[in-house]
Coordinates of N, CA, C and O in Angstrom, one line a residue:
X252 N -12.1 -49.3 37.8 CA -11.7 -50.5 38.3 C -12.6 -50.8 39.4 O -12.9 -52.1 39.6
X253 N -12.8 -49.8 40.4 CA -13.6 -50.1 41.7 C -15.0 -50.6 41.0 O -15.9 -51.7 41.8
X254 N -15.5 -49.9 39.7 CA -16.8 -50.7 39.7 C -16.8 -51.9 39.3 O -18.0 -52.6 39.4
X255 N -15.9 -52.4 38.2 CA -15.6 -53.4 37.8 C -15.8 -54.5 38.9 O -16.6 -55.6 38.9
X256 N -14.8 -54.5 39.8 CA -14.9 -55.3 41.1 C -16.0 -55.5 41.9 O -16.4 -56.4 42.4
X257 N -17.0 -54.2 42.1 CA -18.2 -54.3 42.5 C -19.1 -55.1 41.8 O -19.7 -55.8 42.6
X258 N -19.3 -54.9 40.4 CA -20.2 -55.9 39.9 C -19.5 -57.1 39.8 O -20.6 -58.1 40.1
X259 N -18.3 -57.4 39.8 CA -18.1 -59.1 39.7 C -18.4 -59.5 41.1 O -18.8 -60.9 41.2
X260 N -17.8 -58.8 42.4 CA -18.2 -59.3 43.6 C -20.1 -59.5 43.9 O -20.4 -60.6 44.3
X261 N -20.8 -58.6 43.1 CA -22.4 -59.0 43.3 C -22.5 -60.0 42.4 O -23.3 -60.7 42.8
X262 N -21.9 -60.5 41.3 CA -22.1 -61.6 40.6 C -21.7 -62.7 41.2 O -22.7 -63.7 41.1
X263 N -20.8 -62.8 42.0 CA -19.9 -64.1 42.5 C -21.1 -64.2 43.7 O -21.5 -65.6 44.1
X264 N -21.7 -63.4 44.6 CA -22.6 -63.1 45.7 C -23.7 -63.9 45.3 O -24.4 -64.9 45.8
X265 N -24.4 -63.5 44.0 CA -25.7 -64.0 43.6 C -25.6 -65.4 42.9 O -26.6 -66.1 43.3
X266 N -24.5 -66.0 42.4 CA -24.4 -67.2 42.0 C -24.5 -68.2 43.0 O -24.7 -69.4 42.9
X267 N -23.8 -67.8 44.0 CA -23.5 -68.3 45.3 C -24.7 -68.5 46.1 O -24.7 -69.5 47.3
X268 N -25.6 -67.9 46.1 CA -26.8 -67.7 47.1 C -27.7 -68.7 46.8 O -28.3 -69.2 45.6
X269 N -28.2 -69.4 47.6 CA -29.0 -70.5 47.7 C -30.7 -69.8 47.3 O -30.9 -68.7 47.9
X270 N -31.4 -70.6 46.3 CA -32.8 -69.8 46.1 C -33.8 -71.1 46.4 O -33.2 -72.0 45.7
X271 N -34.8 -70.6 47.2 CA -35.9 -71.5 47.2 C -36.7 -71.3 46.0 O -37.2 -70.6 45.6
X272 N -37.1 -72.5 45.1 CA -37.9 -72.9 44.2 C -39.5 -72.8 44.8 O -39.6 -73.9 45.3
X273 N -40.2 -72.0 44.3 CA -41.7 -72.6 44.8 C -42.3 -73.0 43.4 O -42.2 -72.4 42.1
X274 N -43.2 -73.6 43.7 CA -44.3 -74.1 42.6 C -45.7 -73.4 42.7 O -46.1 -73.0 43.6
X275 N -46.3 -72.8 41.7 CA -47.4 -72.3 41.4 C -48.4 -73.3 41.3 O -48.6 -74.3 40.3
X276 N -49.7 -73.2 42.2 CA -50.8 -74.4 42.0 C -52.0 -73.2 42.1 O -52.7 -73.1 43.1
X277 N -52.9 -72.9 41.1 CA -54.0 -72.4 41.0 C -53.9 -71.0 41.8 O -54.7 -70.8 43.0
X278 N -52.9 -70.2 41.7 CA -52.8 -69.2 42.5 C -52.2 -69.3 43.8 O -52.1 -68.2 44.8
X279 N -52.1 -70.6 44.7 CA -51.5 -70.6 45.6 C -50.2 -71.2 45.6 O -49.8 -72.1 45.0
X280 N -49.2 -70.5 46.2 CA -47.6 -70.8 46.3 C -47.5 -71.8 47.5 O -47.7 -71.8 48.4
X281 N -46.6 -72.8 46.8 CA -46.5 -73.7 48.0 C -45.1 -74.3 47.5 O -44.4 -74.3 46.5
X282 N -44.3 -74.4 49.1 CA -42.8 -74.5 48.7 C -42.6 -76.4 48.0 O -43.6 -77.2 48.2
X283 N -42.1 -76.4 46.9 CA -41.7 -77.5 46.3 C -41.1 -78.7 47.2 O -39.9 -78.9 47.5
X284 N -41.8 -79.6 47.8 CA -41.7 -80.6 48.5 C -42.2 -81.6 47.7 O -43.4 -81.8 47.5
X285 N -41.5 -83.0 47.9 CA -42.4 -84.2 47.8 C -43.1 -84.9 48.8 O -42.0 -85.2 49.9
X286 N -44.4 -85.2 48.8 CA -45.0 -86.1 49.8 C -45.1 -87.4 49.7 O -45.6 -87.7 48.6
X287 N -44.4 -88.7 50.2 CA -44.8 -89.8 49.7 C -44.8 -90.7 51.0 O -44.2 -90.2 52.2
X288 N -45.2 -91.9 51.1 CA -45.0 -92.8 52.2 C -44.8 -94.1 51.5 O -45.2 -94.5 50.4
X289 N -44.1 -94.9 52.2 CA -43.9 -96.2 51.9 C -44.8 -97.1 52.2 O -45.1 -96.9 53.5
X290 N -45.3 -98.3 51.6 CA -46.3 -99.0 52.1 C -45.6 -100.3 52.3 O -45.0 -101.0 51.3
X291 N -45.7 -100.7 53.3 CA -44.9 -102.1 53.8 C -45.7 -103.4 53.4 O -46.9 -103.3 53.9
X292 N -45.0 -104.4 53.3 CA -45.9 -105.7 52.9 C -46.7 -106.1 54.0 O -47.9 -106.8 54.0
X293 N -46.2 -105.5 55.3 CA -46.8 -106.2 56.4 C -48.3 -105.3 56.5 O -49.3 -106.1 56.9
X294 N -48.4 -104.0 56.2 CA -49.6 -103.4 56.3 C -50.6 -104.1 55.4 O -51.8 -104.2 55.4
X295 N -50.3 -104.7 54.2 CA -51.1 -105.5 53.4 C -51.8 -106.6 54.0 O -52.7 -107.4 53.5
X296 N -50.9 -107.2 55.1 CA -51.4 -108.5 55.7 C -52.2 -108.6 57.0 O -52.8 -109.4 57.1
X297 N -52.2 -107.5 57.7 CA -52.6 -107.8 59.3 C -53.4 -106.4 59.4 O -53.9 -106.4 61.0
X298 N -54.0 -105.9 58.4 CA -55.3 -104.8 58.7 C -55.7 -103.9 57.6 O -54.7 -103.9 56.9
X299 N -56.6 -103.2 57.6 CA -57.0 -102.2 56.7 C -56.4 -101.1 56.8 O -55.9 -100.6 58.0
X300 N -55.9 -100.5 55.4 CA -55.0 -99.3 55.5 C -55.8 -98.3 54.4 O -56.1 -98.7 53.3
X301 N -56.2 -96.9 54.7 CA -56.6 -96.0 54.0 C -55.8 -94.8 53.9 O -55.2 -94.6 54.9
X302 N -55.8 -94.3 52.6 CA -54.8 -93.1 52.4 C -55.9 -92.1 52.0 O -56.8 -92.4 51.0
X303 N -55.7 -90.8 52.5 CA -56.7 -89.8 52.0 C -55.8 -88.6 51.0 O -54.7 -88.2 52.0
X304 N -56.1 -88.1 50.3 CA -55.6 -87.1 49.6 C -56.4 -86.0 49.3 O -57.6 -86.2 48.6
X305 N -55.9 -85.1 49.7 CA -56.8 -83.7 49.1 C -56.3 -83.2 47.4 O -55.5 -83.1 47.3
X306 N -57.5 -83.0 46.9 CA -57.3 -83.0 45.5 C -57.1 -81.5 45.4 O -57.4 -80.9 46.4
X307 N -56.8 -81.1 44.3 CA -56.8 -79.6 43.8 C -58.3 -78.9 44.1 O -58.1 -77.4 44.2
X308 N -59.3 -79.4 44.2 CA -60.6 -78.8 44.4 C -60.8 -78.8 45.8 O -62.0 -78.1 46.2
X309 N -59.9 -79.3 46.7 CA -60.2 -79.3 48.1 C -60.9 -80.3 48.6 O -61.4 -80.4 50.0
X310 N -61.3 -81.6 47.4 CA -62.3 -82.5 48.2 C -61.2 -83.7 48.4 O -60.4 -83.8 48.0
X311 N -61.5 -84.8 49.3 CA -60.6 -85.8 49.7 C -60.9 -86.7 48.7 O -62.0 -87.3 48.5
X312 N -59.9 -87.4 48.3 CA -60.0 -88.7 47.6 C -59.2 -89.9 48.7 O -58.7 -89.7 49.1
X313 N -60.3 -90.8 48.8 CA -60.0 -92.1 49.7 C -59.4 -92.9 49.0 O -60.3 -93.6 48.1
X314 N -58.3 -93.7 49.2 CA -57.8 -94.9 48.7 C -57.6 -96.0 49.6 O -57.1 -95.8 50.4
X315 N -58.0 -97.1 49.4 CA -57.8 -98.2 50.1 C -56.5 -99.0 49.4 O -56.3 -98.8 48.4
X316 N -55.4 -99.2 50.6 CA -54.1 -99.4 50.0 C -54.1 -100.7 49.2 O -53.0 -100.9 48.4
X317 N -55.0 -101.7 49.3 CA -54.9 -102.9 48.1 C -55.5 -102.5 46.9 O -55.1 -103.2 46.1
X318 N -56.2 -101.2 46.5 CA -56.4 -100.7 45.4 C -55.4 -99.9 44.6 O -55.4 -99.8 43.4
X319 N -54.2 -99.8 45.4 CA -53.1 -99.1 44.8 C -52.0 -99.9 44.3 O -51.6 -100.7 45.0
X320 N -51.9 -100.1 43.1 CA -50.9 -101.0 42.5 C -49.5 -100.7 43.0 O -49.0 -101.8 42.7
X321 N -49.3 -99.4 43.0 CA -47.6 -99.3 43.4 C -47.4 -99.5 44.9 O -48.3 -99.1 45.9
X322 N -46.1 -99.4 45.5 CA -45.8 -99.6 46.9 C -45.1 -98.1 47.0 O -45.0 -98.2 48.5
X323 N -45.1 -97.6 46.1 CA -44.7 -96.1 46.8 C -45.6 -95.1 46.1 O -45.8 -94.9 45.2
X324 N -46.6 -95.0 46.9 CA -47.6 -93.9 46.4 C -46.9 -92.1 46.9 O -46.6 -92.1 47.5
X325 N -47.2 -91.6 45.9 CA -46.5 -90.1 45.6 C -47.9 -89.5 45.6 O -48.4 -89.4 44.5
X326 N -47.8 -88.4 46.4 CA -48.9 -87.4 46.3 C -48.9 -86.9 45.4 O -48.1 -86.4 44.7
X327 N -50.2 -86.4 44.4 CA -50.4 -86.1 43.6 C -49.7 -84.3 43.0 O -49.6 -84.0 42.0
X328 N -49.4 -83.5 44.2 CA -48.8 -82.3 44.3 C -48.2 -82.0 45.4 O -48.2 -82.9 46.5
X329 N -47.4 -80.9 45.5 CA -46.8 -80.6 46.8 C -47.6 -80.5 47.8 O -48.3 -79.8 47.8
X330 N -46.9 -80.5 49.2 CA -47.4 -80.2 50.4 C -46.5 -79.3 51.7 O -45.4 -79.8 51.1
X331 N -47.1 -78.7 52.1 CA -46.4 -78.2 53.0 C -47.3 -78.0 54.6 O -48.3 -78.2 54.4
X332 N -46.6 -77.6 55.5 CA -47.2 -77.6 56.9 C -48.2 -76.2 56.6 O -47.2 -75.4 57.1
X333 N -49.4 -76.3 56.7 CA -49.8 -75.1 56.7 C -51.1 -74.9 57.4 O -52.1 -74.1 57.2
X334 N -51.5 -76.1 58.1 CA -52.9 -75.8 59.1 C -53.8 -77.0 58.4 O -54.8 -77.3 59.2
X335 N -53.8 -77.3 56.9 CA -54.8 -77.8 56.3 C -54.1 -79.4 56.2 O -53.0 -79.7 55.5
X336 N -54.9 -80.3 56.6 CA -54.4 -81.9 56.1 C -54.5 -82.1 54.8 O -55.6 -82.1 54.1
X337 N -53.7 -82.2 54.0 CA -53.8 -82.6 52.7 C -53.6 -84.2 52.2 O -53.9 -84.6 51.1
X338 N -52.9 -84.8 53.4 CA -52.5 -86.1 52.8 C -52.5 -86.7 54.3 O -51.9 -86.5 55.4
X339 N -53.3 -88.1 54.3 CA -53.3 -88.6 55.6 C -53.5 -90.1 55.4 O -54.0 -90.4 54.4
X340 N -52.6 -91.2 56.0 CA -52.9 -92.5 55.9 C -53.1 -93.2 57.2 O -52.4 -92.6 58.3
X341 N -53.9 -94.2 57.6 CA -54.4 -94.8 59.0 C -54.5 -96.0 58.8 O -55.0 -96.8 57.8
X342 N -53.6 -96.8 59.5 CA -53.6 -98.3 59.3 C -54.0 -98.9 60.8 O -53.2 -98.2 61.7
X343 N -54.9 -99.7 60.6 CA -55.2 -100.3 62.0 C -54.6 -102.2 61.8 O -55.0 -102.6 60.8
X344 N -53.9 -102.5 62.4 CA -53.4 -103.7 62.5 C -53.3 -104.8 63.6 O -53.7 -104.5 64.6
X345 N -53.3 -105.9 63.3 CA -53.7 -107.0 64.2 C -52.8 -108.1 64.3 O -52.3 -108.7 63.2
X346 N -52.1 -108.6 65.2 CA -51.1 -109.7 65.4 C -51.8 -111.0 66.1 O -52.7 -110.2 67.1
X347 N -51.5 -111.8 65.6 CA -52.1 -113.3 66.4 C -51.3 -113.4 67.9 O -52.2 -114.4 68.4
X348 N -51.0 -112.8 68.6 CA -50.3 -112.5 69.4 C -51.4 -112.0 70.6 O -51.2 -111.5 72.0
X349 N -52.3 -111.2 70.1 CA -53.5 -110.5 70.6 C -53.2 -108.9 70.6 O -53.7 -108.1 71.5
X350 N -51.9 -108.6 69.9 CA -51.8 -106.9 69.8 C -52.5 -106.2 68.7 O -52.6 -106.7 67.5
X351 N -53.2 -105.0 69.2 CA -53.9 -104.2 68.0 C -53.4 -103.2 68.2 O -53.0 -102.3 69.2
X352 N -53.0 -102.4 67.1 CA -52.3 -101.0 66.9 C -52.7 -100.4 65.9 O -53.4 -101.0 65.0
X353 N -52.2 -99.0 65.7 CA -52.5 -98.2 64.6 C -51.3 -97.5 64.1 O -50.5 -97.6 65.0
X354 N -51.3 -97.2 63.0 CA -50.1 -96.6 62.5 C -50.7 -95.2 61.5 O -51.7 -95.3 61.0
X355 N -50.4 -94.2 61.9 CA -50.7 -92.8 61.0 C -49.6 -91.9 60.3 O -48.7 -92.1 61.3
X356 N -49.7 -91.2 59.6 CA -49.0 -90.4 58.9 C -49.5 -89.2 58.1 O -51.1 -89.4 57.6
X357 N -49.4 -88.1 58.2 CA -49.9 -87.1 57.7 C -48.9 -85.8 57.1 O -47.6 -86.0 57.8
X358 N -49.5 -85.1 56.5 CA -48.4 -83.8 55.8 C -48.5 -82.9 57.2 O -47.9 -81.9 57.1
X359 N -49.1 -82.9 58.2 CA -49.3 -81.7 59.1 C -49.3 -82.6 60.6 O -49.2 -83.8 60.9
X360 N -48.6 -81.5 61.5 CA -48.5 -82.2 62.7 C -49.7 -82.4 63.3 O -50.7 -81.7 63.3
X361 N -50.0 -83.7 64.1 CA -51.2 -84.2 64.6 C -51.5 -84.1 66.1 O -50.4 -84.3 66.8
X362 N -53.1 -83.5 66.4 CA -53.0 -83.5 67.8 C -53.7 -84.7 68.1 O -53.1 -85.2 69.1
X363 N -54.6 -85.3 67.4 CA -55.5 -86.5 67.9 C -55.7 -87.4 67.3 O -56.0 -87.2 66.0
X364 N -56.4 -88.6 67.3 CA -57.0 -89.6 66.4 C -58.0 -90.1 67.2 O -57.7 -90.6 68.4
X365 N -59.3 -90.0 67.0 CA -60.2 -90.9 67.7 C -61.3 -91.8 66.8 O -61.4 -91.7 65.5
X366 N -62.1 -92.8 67.3 CA -62.9 -93.6 66.8 C -62.9 -94.9 67.5 O -63.0 -94.7 68.7
X367 N -63.2 -96.1 67.2 CA -63.3 -97.2 67.7 C -62.8 -98.3 66.6 O -62.8 -98.1 65.6
X368 N -62.3 -99.4 67.1 CA -61.7 -100.4 66.7 C -62.3 -101.6 67.1 O -62.9 -101.7 68.3
X369 N -62.2 -102.9 66.3 CA -62.8 -104.0 66.6 C -62.2 -105.1 66.2 O -61.6 -105.1 65.0
X370 N -62.3 -106.5 66.9 CA -61.6 -107.5 66.2 C -62.9 -108.6 66.5 O -63.5 -108.8 67.6
X371 N -63.3 -109.4 65.5 CA -64.3 -110.2 65.3 C -64.0 -111.6 64.7 O -63.2 -111.8 63.9
X372 N -64.4 -112.6 64.7 CA -64.7 -113.8 64.2 C -64.8 -113.8 62.6 O -65.8 -112.8 62.7
X373 N -64.8 -114.6 61.6 CA -65.2 -114.0 60.7 C -66.6 -115.1 60.3 O -67.2 -115.1 59.2
X374 N -67.1 -115.6 61.3 CA -68.2 -116.4 61.1 C -69.2 -115.4 60.5 O -69.6 -114.5 61.4
X375 N -70.1 -116.0 59.6 CA -71.2 -115.1 59.0 C -72.6 -115.5 59.9 O -73.4 -114.7 60.4
X376 N -72.7 -116.7 60.6 CA -73.9 -116.7 61.0 C -73.6 -116.5 62.5 O -74.6 -115.9 63.3
X377 N -72.6 -116.7 63.4 CA -72.6 -116.6 64.7 C -71.4 -115.8 65.0 O -70.3 -116.5 65.4
X378 N -71.0 -114.5 64.5 CA -69.5 -114.0 64.9 C -69.5 -113.9 66.2 O -70.6 -113.0 67.0
X379 N -68.3 -113.8 66.8 CA -68.1 -113.2 68.0 C -67.2 -112.3 68.1 O -66.0 -112.0 67.3
X380 N -67.5 -111.2 69.0 CA -66.8 -110.1 69.1 C -65.6 -110.1 70.0 O -65.9 -110.8 71.6
X381 N -64.3 -110.1 69.7 CA -63.2 -110.3 71.0 C -62.7 -109.0 71.3 O -62.3 -108.9 72.3
X382 N -63.0 -108.0 70.7 CA -62.9 -106.4 71.0 C -63.5 -105.6 70.3 O -63.7 -105.5 69.1
X383 N -64.1 -104.5 70.8 CA -65.0 -103.6 70.1 C -64.9 -102.0 71.3 O -65.9 -102.2 72.0
X384 N -64.0 -101.3 71.1 CA -63.9 -100.3 72.1 C -63.4 -98.9 71.1 O -62.8 -98.9 70.4
X385 N -63.9 -97.8 71.9 CA -63.4 -96.6 71.3 C -62.2 -96.2 71.5 O -61.4 -96.7 72.6
X386 N -61.5 -95.2 71.1 CA -60.3 -94.8 71.7 C -60.1 -93.1 71.1 O -60.7 -92.9 70.2
X387 N -59.4 -92.7 71.9 CA -59.2 -91.4 71.7 C -57.8 -90.9 72.1 O -57.1 -91.3 73.5
X388 N -56.8 -90.9 71.2 CA -55.3 -90.6 71.5 C -54.6 -89.5 71.2 O -54.7 -89.0 70.1
X389 N -54.0 -88.7 72.2 CA -53.4 -87.6 71.9 C -51.9 -87.9 70.9 O -51.2 -88.9 71.4
X390 N -51.7 -87.1 70.1 CA -50.3 -87.3 69.1 C -49.5 -86.4 69.5 O -48.4 -86.5 68.8
X391 N -49.5 -85.3 70.1 CA -48.6 -84.3 70.5 C -47.7 -84.0 69.1 O -46.5 -83.6 69.3
X392 N -48.0 -83.6 67.9 CA -47.7 -83.1 67.0 C -46.9 -83.9 66.2 O -46.0 -83.5 64.8
X393 N -46.9 -85.2 66.3 CA -46.4 -86.6 65.5 C -46.9 -86.4 64.0 O -48.3 -86.2 64.2
X394 N -45.9 -86.7 63.1 CA -46.5 -86.2 61.8 C -46.5 -88.0 61.6 O -47.3 -88.2 60.0
X395 N -45.9 -88.7 61.8 CA -46.0 -90.3 61.2 C -45.8 -90.8 62.9 O -44.7 -90.8 63.7
X396 N -46.4 -91.7 63.1 CA -46.6 -92.7 64.6 C -46.9 -93.9 64.6 O -48.0 -94.0 63.8
X397 N -46.8 -94.6 65.3 CA -47.5 -95.9 65.6 C -47.7 -95.9 67.2 O -47.1 -95.5 68.0
X398 N -49.1 -96.4 67.7 CA -49.6 -96.7 69.0 C -50.0 -97.8 68.9 O -50.7 -98.5 68.5
X399 N -49.9 -98.7 70.3 CA -50.7 -100.1 70.8 C -52.1 -99.4 71.1 O -52.2 -98.5 72.2
X400 N -53.1 -100.0 70.5 CA -54.3 -99.6 71.3 C -54.5 -100.7 72.6 O -55.3 -100.4 73.5
X401 N -54.0 -102.0 72.2 CA -54.5 -102.6 73.2 C -53.4 -103.8 73.1 O -53.2 -104.3 71.9
X402 N -53.0 -104.7 73.9 CA -52.5 -106.1 73.9 C -53.1 -107.0 74.5 O -53.8 -107.0 75.7
X403 N -53.0 -108.4 74.2 CA -53.6 -109.5 75.0 C -55.1 -109.7 74.7 O -55.8 -110.3 75.7
X404 N -55.4 -109.4 73.5 CA -56.9 -109.6 73.2 C -57.2 -111.2 72.9 O -56.3 -112.0 72.7
X405 N -57.9 -111.6 74.1 CA -58.3 -112.9 74.1 C -59.6 -113.6 72.8 O -60.3 -112.9 72.6
X406 N -59.0 -114.5 72.0 CA -60.0 -115.0 70.9 C -59.7 -116.3 70.6 O -58.7 -116.8 71.4
X407 N -60.4 -117.0 70.0 CA -60.4 -118.4 69.7 C -59.0 -118.8 69.0 O -58.8 -118.4 67.9
X408 N -58.0 -119.7 69.6 CA -56.8 -120.0 69.3 C -57.1 -120.8 68.1 O -56.0 -120.9 67.2
X409 N -58.3 -121.4 68.0 CA -58.4 -122.2 66.7 C -58.7 -121.5 65.5 O -59.1 -121.9 64.2
X410 N -59.1 -120.0 65.5 CA -59.5 -119.3 64.7 C -58.2 -119.2 63.5 O -57.2 -118.7 64.1
X411 N -58.5 -119.3 62.0 CA -57.0 -119.1 61.2 C -57.4 -117.7 60.9 O -56.3 -117.1 60.0
X412 N -58.3 -116.8 61.1 CA -58.6 -115.7 60.7 C -59.5 -114.9 61.4 O -60.4 -115.4 62.1
X413 N -59.4 -113.6 61.4 CA -60.2 -112.7 62.0 C -60.6 -111.4 61.4 O -59.9 -110.9 60.3
X414 N -61.8 -110.9 61.6 CA -62.0 -109.6 61.0 C -61.7 -108.4 61.9 O -62.0 -108.2 63.1
X415 N -60.7 -107.5 61.3 CA -60.2 -106.5 62.3 C -60.8 -104.9 61.5 O -60.6 -105.0 60.2
X416 N -61.2 -104.4 62.2 CA -61.9 -103.0 61.5 C -62.0 -101.9 62.4 O -61.5 -101.9 63.7
X417 N -62.3 -100.6 61.9 CA -62.2 -99.4 62.6 C -63.7 -98.7 62.1 O -64.1 -98.7 60.7
X418 N -64.0 -97.7 62.9 CA -65.3 -97.0 62.7 C -64.9 -95.6 63.1 O -64.4 -95.3 64.1
X419 N -65.6 -94.6 62.6 CA -65.9 -93.1 62.9 C -64.1 -92.6 63.4 O -64.3 -91.9 64.2
X420 N -63.4 -93.0 62.4 CA -61.9 -92.3 63.0 C -61.9 -91.0 62.4 O -61.8 -90.8 61.2
X421 N -61.2 -90.0 63.2 CA -61.3 -88.8 62.8 C -60.0 -88.4 63.1 O -59.4 -88.6 64.2
X422 N -59.0 -87.9 62.3 CA -57.8 -87.3 62.5 C -57.7 -85.6 62.9 O -58.2 -84.9 61.7
X423 N -57.1 -85.4 63.8 CA -57.2 -83.8 64.0 C -55.9 -83.1 64.2 O -54.9 -83.9 64.6
X424 N -55.6 -82.1 63.2 CA -54.3 -81.6 63.5 C -53.9 -80.5 64.2 O -55.2 -80.1 64.7
X425 N -52.8 -80.2 64.7 CA -52.7 -79.0 65.8 C -53.3 -77.8 65.2 O -53.7 -77.0 66.0
X426 N -53.5 -77.5 64.0 CA -53.9 -76.0 63.5 C -55.5 -76.2 63.2 O -56.0 -75.2 63.0
X427 N -56.1 -77.4 63.8 CA -57.7 -77.4 64.0 C -58.5 -78.1 62.8 O -59.3 -78.6 62.8
X428 N -57.4 -78.3 61.5 CA -58.4 -79.1 60.4 C -58.3 -80.8 61.0 O -57.6 -81.5 61.5
X429 N -59.6 -81.1 60.5 CA -59.6 -82.5 60.8 C -60.3 -83.2 59.4 O -61.0 -82.7 58.9
X430 N -59.8 -84.5 59.5 CA -60.5 -85.6 58.4 C -61.1 -86.6 59.2 O -60.7 -87.3 60.0
X431 N -62.2 -87.2 58.3 CA -62.8 -88.5 58.7 C -62.1 -89.7 57.8 O -62.6 -89.5 56.5
X432 N -61.9 -90.6 58.3 CA -61.8 -92.0 57.7 C -62.8 -92.6 57.2 O -63.9 -92.8 58.2
X433 N -63.1 -93.1 56.0 CA -64.2 -94.1 56.0 C -64.3 -95.5 56.9 O -63.1 -95.5 57.0
X434 N -65.2 -96.0 57.4 CA -65.4 -97.3 58.1 C -64.9 -98.3 57.2 O -65.2 -98.3 56.0
X435 N -64.0 -99.0 57.8 CA -63.5 -100.2 56.9 C -63.1 -101.3 57.8 O -63.0 -101.4 59.2
X436 N -63.0 -102.4 57.4 CA -62.1 -103.9 58.1 C -61.8 -104.6 56.9 O -61.8 -104.6 55.5
X437 N -61.1 -105.6 57.6 CA -60.2 -106.3 56.7 C -60.4 -107.7 57.2 O -60.1 -107.9 58.5
X438 N -60.4 -109.0 56.9 CA -60.0 -110.3 57.1 C -58.7 -110.5 57.0 O -57.9 -110.3 56.6
X439 N -58.0 -111.0 58.4 CA -56.7 -111.0 58.7 C -56.3 -112.2 58.8 O -57.0 -113.0 59.8
X440 N -55.4 -113.1 58.2 CA -55.4 -114.6 58.2 C -54.2 -114.7 59.2 O -53.1 -114.2 59.0
X441 N -54.0 -116.0 59.8 CA -52.9 -116.2 60.8 C -51.9 -116.9 59.5 O -52.2 -117.5 58.9
X442 N -50.6 -116.5 60.0 CA -49.5 -116.8 59.3 C -48.7 -118.0 60.0 O -48.4 -117.8 61.1

């Protein structure tokens, strides 16, 4: 009878014990988590947004948010905080009150982001540069954050649109890994 109670007790304990499920991917075990980002409509209107996804070969695929048909991008496989940036999104936005900001998201805690940002007129013959400065910002382990680069950019109030862009953007994780975003710009229209 004692043997039966011992076996029954072990069976009950095993059934009620939570089990972490792992996914196997090319010999690398990763905790089964879904990594996704919501793309807000505002991002599509006020500046360029790029998403980098590390594929199974270890190479980065870069996607302009406007080229993505869905508003909920799900990364192609599971990610964990492991020191390697496998997913990163960078958005540079401009508001016609003169505010320039960025939003960044990653699967890793981030140390910093560096690069330069600019706001120019859309004139082809005589473009006017309203803002063009480098930035280097500490992110203190954030995985998703926004920061102002500047407020009060003076521009021609008659402009119905401006070109907003970034160059040489490098995102660095606390673990030391870093990725470079491709240079890009977008025409932002006054609403």
